[in-house]
PDB file of C-alpha atoms in Angstrom:
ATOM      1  CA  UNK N   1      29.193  35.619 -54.984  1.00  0.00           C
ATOM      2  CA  UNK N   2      32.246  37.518 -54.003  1.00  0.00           C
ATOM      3  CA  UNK N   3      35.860  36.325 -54.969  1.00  0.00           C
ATOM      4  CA  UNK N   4      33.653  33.038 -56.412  1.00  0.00           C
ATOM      5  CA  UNK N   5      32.203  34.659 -59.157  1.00  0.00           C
ATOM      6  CA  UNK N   6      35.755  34.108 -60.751  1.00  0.00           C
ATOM      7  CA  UNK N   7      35.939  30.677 -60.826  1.00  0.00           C
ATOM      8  CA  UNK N   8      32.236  30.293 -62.189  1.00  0.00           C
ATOM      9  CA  UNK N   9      33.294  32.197 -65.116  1.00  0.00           C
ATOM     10  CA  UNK N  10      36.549  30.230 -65.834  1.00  0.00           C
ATOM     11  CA  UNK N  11      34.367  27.069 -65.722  1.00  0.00           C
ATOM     12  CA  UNK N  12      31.634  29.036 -68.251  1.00  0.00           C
ATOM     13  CA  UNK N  13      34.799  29.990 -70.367  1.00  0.00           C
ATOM     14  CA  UNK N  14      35.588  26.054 -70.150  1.00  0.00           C
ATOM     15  CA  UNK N  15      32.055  25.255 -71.336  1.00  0.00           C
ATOM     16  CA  UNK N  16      32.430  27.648 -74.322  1.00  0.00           C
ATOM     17  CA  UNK N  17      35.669  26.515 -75.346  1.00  0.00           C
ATOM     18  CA  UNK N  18      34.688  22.690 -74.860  1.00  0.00           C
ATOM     19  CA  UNK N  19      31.526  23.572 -77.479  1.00  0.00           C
ATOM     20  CA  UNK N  20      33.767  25.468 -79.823  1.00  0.00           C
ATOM     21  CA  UNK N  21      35.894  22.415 -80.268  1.00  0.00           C
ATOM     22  CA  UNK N  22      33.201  20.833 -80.828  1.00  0.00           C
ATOM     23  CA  UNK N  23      31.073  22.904 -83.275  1.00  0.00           C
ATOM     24  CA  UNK N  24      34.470  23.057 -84.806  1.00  0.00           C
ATOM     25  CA  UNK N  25      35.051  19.248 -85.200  1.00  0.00           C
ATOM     26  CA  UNK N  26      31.633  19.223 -86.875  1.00  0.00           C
ATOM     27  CA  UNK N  27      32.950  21.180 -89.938  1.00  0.00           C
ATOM     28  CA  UNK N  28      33.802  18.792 -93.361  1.00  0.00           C
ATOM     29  CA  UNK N  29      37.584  20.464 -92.943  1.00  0.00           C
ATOM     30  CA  UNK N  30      38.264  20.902 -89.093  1.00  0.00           C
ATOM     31  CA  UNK N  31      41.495  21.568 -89.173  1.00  0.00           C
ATOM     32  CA  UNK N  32      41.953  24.394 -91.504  1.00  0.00           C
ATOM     33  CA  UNK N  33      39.391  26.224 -89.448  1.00  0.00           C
ATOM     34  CA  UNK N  34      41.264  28.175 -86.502  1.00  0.00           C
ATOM     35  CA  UNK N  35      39.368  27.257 -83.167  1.00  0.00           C
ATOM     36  CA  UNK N  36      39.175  30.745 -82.245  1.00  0.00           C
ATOM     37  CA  UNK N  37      36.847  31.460 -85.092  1.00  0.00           C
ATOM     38  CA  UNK N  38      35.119  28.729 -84.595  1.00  0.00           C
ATOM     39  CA  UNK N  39      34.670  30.364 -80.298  1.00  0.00           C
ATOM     40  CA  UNK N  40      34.048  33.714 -81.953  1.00  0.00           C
ATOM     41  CA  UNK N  41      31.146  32.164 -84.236  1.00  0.00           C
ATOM     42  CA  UNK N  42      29.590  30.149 -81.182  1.00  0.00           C
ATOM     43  CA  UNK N  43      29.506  33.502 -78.761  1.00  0.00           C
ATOM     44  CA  UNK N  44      27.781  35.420 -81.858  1.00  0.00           C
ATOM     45  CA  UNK N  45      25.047  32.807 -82.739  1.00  0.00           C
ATOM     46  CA  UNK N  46      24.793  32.623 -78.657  1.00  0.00           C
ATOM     47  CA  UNK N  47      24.536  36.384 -78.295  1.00  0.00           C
ATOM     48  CA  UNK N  48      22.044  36.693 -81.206  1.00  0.00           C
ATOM     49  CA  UNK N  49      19.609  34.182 -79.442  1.00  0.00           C
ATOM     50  CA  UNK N  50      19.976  35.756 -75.929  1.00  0.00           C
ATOM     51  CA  UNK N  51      19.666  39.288 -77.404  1.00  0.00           C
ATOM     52  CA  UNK N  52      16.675  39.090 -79.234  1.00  0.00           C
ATOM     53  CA  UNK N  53      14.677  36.291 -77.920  1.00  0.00           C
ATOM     54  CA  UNK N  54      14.421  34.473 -80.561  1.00  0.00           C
ATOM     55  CA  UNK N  55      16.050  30.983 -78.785  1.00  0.00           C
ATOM     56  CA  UNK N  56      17.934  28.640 -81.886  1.00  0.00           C
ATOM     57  CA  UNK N  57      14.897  29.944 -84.316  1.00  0.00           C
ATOM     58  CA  UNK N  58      17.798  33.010 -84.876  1.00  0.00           C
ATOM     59  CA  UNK N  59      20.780  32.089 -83.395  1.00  0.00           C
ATOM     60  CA  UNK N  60      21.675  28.713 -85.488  1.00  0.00           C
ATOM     61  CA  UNK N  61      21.030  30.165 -88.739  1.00  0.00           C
ATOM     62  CA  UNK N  62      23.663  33.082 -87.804  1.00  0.00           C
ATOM     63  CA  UNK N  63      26.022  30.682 -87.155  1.00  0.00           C
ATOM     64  CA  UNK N  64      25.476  28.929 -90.450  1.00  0.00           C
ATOM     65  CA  UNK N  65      25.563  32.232 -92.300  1.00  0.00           C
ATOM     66  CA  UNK N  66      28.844  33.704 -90.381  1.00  0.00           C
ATOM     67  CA  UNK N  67      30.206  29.940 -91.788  1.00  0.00           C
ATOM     68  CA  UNK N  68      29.605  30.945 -95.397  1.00  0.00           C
ATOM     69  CA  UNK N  69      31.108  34.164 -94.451  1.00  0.00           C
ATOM     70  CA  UNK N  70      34.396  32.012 -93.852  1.00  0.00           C
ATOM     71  CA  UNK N  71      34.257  30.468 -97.260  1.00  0.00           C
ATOM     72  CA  UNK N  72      31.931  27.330 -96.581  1.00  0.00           C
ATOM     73  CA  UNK N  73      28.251  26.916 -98.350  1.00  0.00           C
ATOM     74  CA  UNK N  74      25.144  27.331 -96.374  1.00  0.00           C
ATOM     75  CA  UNK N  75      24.311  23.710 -96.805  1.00  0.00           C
ATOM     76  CA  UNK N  76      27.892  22.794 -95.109  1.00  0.00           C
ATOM     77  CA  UNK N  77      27.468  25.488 -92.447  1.00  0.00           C
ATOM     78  CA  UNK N  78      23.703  24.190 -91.402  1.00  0.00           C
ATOM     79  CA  UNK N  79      24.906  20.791 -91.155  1.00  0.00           C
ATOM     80  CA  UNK N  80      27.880  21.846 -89.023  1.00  0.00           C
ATOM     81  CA  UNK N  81      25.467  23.780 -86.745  1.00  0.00           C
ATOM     82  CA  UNK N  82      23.053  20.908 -86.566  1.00  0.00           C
ATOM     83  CA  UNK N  83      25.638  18.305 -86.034  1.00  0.00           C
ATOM     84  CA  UNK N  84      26.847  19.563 -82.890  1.00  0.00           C
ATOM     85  CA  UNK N  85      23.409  20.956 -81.794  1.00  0.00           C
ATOM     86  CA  UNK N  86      22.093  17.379 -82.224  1.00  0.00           C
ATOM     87  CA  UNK N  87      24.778  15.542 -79.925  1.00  0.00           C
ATOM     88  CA  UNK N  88      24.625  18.214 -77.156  1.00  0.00           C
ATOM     89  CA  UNK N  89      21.031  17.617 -77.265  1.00  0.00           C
ATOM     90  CA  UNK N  90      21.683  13.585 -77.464  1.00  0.00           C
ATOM     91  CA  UNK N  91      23.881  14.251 -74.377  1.00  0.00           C
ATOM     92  CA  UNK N  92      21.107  16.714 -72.206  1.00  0.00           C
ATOM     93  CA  UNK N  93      18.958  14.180 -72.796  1.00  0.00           C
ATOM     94  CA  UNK N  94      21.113  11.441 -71.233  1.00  0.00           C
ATOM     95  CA  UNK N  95      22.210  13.488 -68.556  1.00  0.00           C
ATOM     96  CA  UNK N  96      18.569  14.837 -67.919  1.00  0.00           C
ATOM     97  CA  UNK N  97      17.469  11.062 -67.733  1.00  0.00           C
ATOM     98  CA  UNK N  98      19.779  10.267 -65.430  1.00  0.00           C
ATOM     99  CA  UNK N  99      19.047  12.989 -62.978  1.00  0.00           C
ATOM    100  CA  UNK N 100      15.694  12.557 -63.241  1.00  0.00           C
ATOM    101  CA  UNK N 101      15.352   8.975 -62.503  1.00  0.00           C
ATOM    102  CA  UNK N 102      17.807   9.660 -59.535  1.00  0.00           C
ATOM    103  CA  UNK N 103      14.951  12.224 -58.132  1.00  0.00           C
ATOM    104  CA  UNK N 104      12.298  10.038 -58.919  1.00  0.00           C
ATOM    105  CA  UNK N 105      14.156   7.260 -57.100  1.00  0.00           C
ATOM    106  CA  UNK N 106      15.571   8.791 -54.088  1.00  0.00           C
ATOM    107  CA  UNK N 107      13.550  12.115 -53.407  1.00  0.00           C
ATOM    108  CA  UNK N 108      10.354  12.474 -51.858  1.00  0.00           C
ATOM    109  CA  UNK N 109       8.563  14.163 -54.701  1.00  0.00           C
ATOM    110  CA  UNK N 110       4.952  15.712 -54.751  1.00  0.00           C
ATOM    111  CA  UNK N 111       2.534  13.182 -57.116  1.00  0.00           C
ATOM    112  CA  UNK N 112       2.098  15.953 -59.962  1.00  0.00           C
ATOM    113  CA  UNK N 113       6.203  16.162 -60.348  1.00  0.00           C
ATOM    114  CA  UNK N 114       6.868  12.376 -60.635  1.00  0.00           C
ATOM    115  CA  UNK N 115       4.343  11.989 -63.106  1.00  0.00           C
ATOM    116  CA  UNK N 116       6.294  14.924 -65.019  1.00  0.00           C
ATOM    117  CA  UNK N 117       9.753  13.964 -64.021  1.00  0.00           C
ATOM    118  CA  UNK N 118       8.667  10.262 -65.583  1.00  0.00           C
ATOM    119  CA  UNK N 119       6.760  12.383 -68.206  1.00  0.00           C
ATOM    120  CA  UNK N 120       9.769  13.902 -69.242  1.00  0.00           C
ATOM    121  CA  UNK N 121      12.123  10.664 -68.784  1.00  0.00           C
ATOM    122  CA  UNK N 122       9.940   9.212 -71.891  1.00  0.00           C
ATOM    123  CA  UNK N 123      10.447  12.343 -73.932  1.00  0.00           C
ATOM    124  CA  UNK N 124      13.825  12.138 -73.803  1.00  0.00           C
ATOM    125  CA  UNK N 125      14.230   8.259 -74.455  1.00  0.00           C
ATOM    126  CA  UNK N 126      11.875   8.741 -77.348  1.00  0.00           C
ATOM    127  CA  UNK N 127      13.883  11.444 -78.791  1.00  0.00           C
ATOM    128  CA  UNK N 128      17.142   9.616 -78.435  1.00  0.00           C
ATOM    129  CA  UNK N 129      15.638   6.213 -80.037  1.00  0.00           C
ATOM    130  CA  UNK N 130      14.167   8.137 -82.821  1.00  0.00           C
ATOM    131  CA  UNK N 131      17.473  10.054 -83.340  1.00  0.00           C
ATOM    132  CA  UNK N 132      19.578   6.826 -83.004  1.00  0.00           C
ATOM    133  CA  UNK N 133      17.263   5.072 -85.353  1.00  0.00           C
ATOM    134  CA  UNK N 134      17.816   7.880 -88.143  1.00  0.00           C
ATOM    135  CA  UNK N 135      21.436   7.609 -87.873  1.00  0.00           C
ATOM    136  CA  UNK N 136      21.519   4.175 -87.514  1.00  0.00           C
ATOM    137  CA  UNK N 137      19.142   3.641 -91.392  1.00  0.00           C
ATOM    138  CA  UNK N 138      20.590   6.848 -92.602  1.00  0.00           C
ATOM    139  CA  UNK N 139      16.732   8.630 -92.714  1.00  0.00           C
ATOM    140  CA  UNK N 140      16.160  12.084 -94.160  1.00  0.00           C
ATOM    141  CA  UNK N 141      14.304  12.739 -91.142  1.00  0.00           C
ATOM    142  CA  UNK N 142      14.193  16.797 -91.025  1.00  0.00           C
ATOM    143  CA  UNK N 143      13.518  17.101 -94.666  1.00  0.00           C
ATOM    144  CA  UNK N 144      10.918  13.743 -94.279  1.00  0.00           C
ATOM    145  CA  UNK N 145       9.294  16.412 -90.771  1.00  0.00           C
ATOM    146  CA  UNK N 146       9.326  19.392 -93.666  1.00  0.00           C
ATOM    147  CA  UNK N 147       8.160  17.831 -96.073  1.00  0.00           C
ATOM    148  CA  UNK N 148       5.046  16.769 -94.330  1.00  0.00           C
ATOM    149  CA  UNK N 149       4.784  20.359 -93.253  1.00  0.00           C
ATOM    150  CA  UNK N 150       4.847  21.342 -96.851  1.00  0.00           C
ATOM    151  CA  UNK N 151       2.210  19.153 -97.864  1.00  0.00           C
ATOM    152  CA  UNK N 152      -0.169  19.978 -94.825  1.00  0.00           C
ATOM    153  CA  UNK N 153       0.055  23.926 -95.805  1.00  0.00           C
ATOM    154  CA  UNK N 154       1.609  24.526 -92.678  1.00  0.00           C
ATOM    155  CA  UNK N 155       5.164  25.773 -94.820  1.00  0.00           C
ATOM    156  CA  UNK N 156       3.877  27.744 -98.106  1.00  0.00           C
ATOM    157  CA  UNK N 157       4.938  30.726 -99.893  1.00  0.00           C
ATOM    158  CA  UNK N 158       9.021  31.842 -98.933  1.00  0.00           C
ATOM    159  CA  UNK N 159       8.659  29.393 -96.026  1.00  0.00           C
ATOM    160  CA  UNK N 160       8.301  26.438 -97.903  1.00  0.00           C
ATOM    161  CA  UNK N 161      11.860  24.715 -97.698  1.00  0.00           C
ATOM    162  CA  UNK N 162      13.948  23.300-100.646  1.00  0.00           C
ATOM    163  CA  UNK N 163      13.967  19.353 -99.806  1.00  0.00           C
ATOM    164  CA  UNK N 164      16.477  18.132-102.063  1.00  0.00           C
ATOM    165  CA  UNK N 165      18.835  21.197-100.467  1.00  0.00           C
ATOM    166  CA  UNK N 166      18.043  20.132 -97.041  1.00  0.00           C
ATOM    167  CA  UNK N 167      18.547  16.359 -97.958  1.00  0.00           C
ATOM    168  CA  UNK N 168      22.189  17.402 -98.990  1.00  0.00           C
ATOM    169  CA  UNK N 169      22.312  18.840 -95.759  1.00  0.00           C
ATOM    170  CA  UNK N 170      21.370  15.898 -93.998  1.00  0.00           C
ATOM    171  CA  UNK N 171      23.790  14.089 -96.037  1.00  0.00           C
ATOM    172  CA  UNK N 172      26.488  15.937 -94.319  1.00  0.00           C
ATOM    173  CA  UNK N 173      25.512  15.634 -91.634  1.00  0.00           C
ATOM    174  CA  UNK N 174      25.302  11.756 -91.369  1.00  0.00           C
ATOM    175  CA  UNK N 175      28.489  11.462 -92.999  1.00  0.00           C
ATOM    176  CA  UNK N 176      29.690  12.856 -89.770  1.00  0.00           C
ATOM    177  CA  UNK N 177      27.435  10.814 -87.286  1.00  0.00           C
ATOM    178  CA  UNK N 178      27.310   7.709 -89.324  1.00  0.00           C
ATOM    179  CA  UNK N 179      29.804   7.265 -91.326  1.00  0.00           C
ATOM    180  CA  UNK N 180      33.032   8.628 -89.389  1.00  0.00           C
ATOM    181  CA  UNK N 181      32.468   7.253 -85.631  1.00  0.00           C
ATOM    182  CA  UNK N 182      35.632   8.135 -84.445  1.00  0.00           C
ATOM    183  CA  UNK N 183      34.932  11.828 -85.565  1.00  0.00           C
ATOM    184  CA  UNK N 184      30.923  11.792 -83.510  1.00  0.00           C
ATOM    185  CA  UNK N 185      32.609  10.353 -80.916  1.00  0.00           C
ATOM    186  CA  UNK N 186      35.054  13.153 -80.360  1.00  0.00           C
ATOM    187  CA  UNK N 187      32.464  15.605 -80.952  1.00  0.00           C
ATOM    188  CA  UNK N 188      30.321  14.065 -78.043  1.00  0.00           C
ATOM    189  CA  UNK N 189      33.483  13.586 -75.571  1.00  0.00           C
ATOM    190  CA  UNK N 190      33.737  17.381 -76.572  1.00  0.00           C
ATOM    191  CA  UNK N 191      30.169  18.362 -75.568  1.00  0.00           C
ATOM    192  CA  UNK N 192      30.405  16.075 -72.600  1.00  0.00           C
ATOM    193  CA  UNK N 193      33.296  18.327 -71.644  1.00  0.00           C
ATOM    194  CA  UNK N 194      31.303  21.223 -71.450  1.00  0.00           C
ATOM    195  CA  UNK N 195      28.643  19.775 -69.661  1.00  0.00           C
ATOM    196  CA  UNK N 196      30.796  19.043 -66.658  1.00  0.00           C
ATOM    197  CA  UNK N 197      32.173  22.058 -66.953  1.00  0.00           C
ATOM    198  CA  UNK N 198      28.489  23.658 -66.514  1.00  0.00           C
ATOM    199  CA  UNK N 199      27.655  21.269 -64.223  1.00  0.00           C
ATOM    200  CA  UNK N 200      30.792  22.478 -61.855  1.00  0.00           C
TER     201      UNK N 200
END
């Protein structure tokens, strides 16, 4: 990589920063949080998940707990780390079904990876029609997904969640993407910074 490895880790400081403002705009008080916190909270939860293998199973929840750490509840701090989880994931998902009709469309493709590429395509629309449709009627959909869990036996003993705590949760969280527009819209303009960044 040479001299280029510099400018590849500008743009990856770019994508950080870009995701910072955003988890950051996803907090109920945004601006009495300083944005460097909210960098230095992103880069731990990051470094927890790349560290120990554990993927988001670790690495949200240590975001959410370094929140409470900063004087916010653990119901505030999951739905911060959710809320800009979910719209960077509402964004891949856009941007991943855009490149992937483009290859199915212009690239000469072996048989098995259309019919994944296409595979995938539908994955993603479902997720972002089922997302949209839960913001859109204001559905307790993750406590509705544990709460089945629950009841199948699949979540018992210590694992078996608190739904009216993660209904509160969810209540914060579509206060953000449902009920202040202006605010989800800056957090996805935020995320979509990033992604060009990472993308560059």
């Amino acid at each position: 990589l040479g001299w280029h490895a510099i400018p590849i880790l500008l743009l990856y400081a770019v994508y950080q920063l870009m995701r910072a403002v955003a988890f950051r705009l996803s907090l109920p008080r945004p601006r009495e949080f300083p944005l460097l916190d909210a960098l230095w909270i992103r880069l731990s939860g990051d470094a927890v998940r790349a560290l120990t293998f554990t993927g988001p199973f670790l690495g949200e929840p240590t975001k959410a707990w370094l929140l409470k750490r900063h004087g916010f509840t653990l119901t505030q701090g999951f739905a911060a780390t959710l809320t800009a989880a979910i719209m960077n994931l509402a964004l891949g998902a856009g941007m991943g079904t855009a490149g992937l009709l483009y290859l199915v469309q212009y690239a000469e493709m072996p048989a098995p990876a259309a019919r994944l590429a296409v595979g995938l395509v539908w994955m993603n629309v479902g997720f972002l029609v089922i997302a949209a449709a839960a913001v859109a009627t204001r559905t307790y959909l993750i406590g509705a997904v544990l709460g089945w869990l629950s009841q199948a036996g699949v979540l018992r003993g210590r694992f078996k969640p608190d739904i009216a705590a993660v209904n509160r949760m969810e209540d914060l969280l579509l206060g953000i993407l449902r009920d202040r527009p202006a605010r989800a819209v800056a957090i996805l303009l935020a995320e979509l910074g990033g992604q060009v960044a990472l993308v560059l």
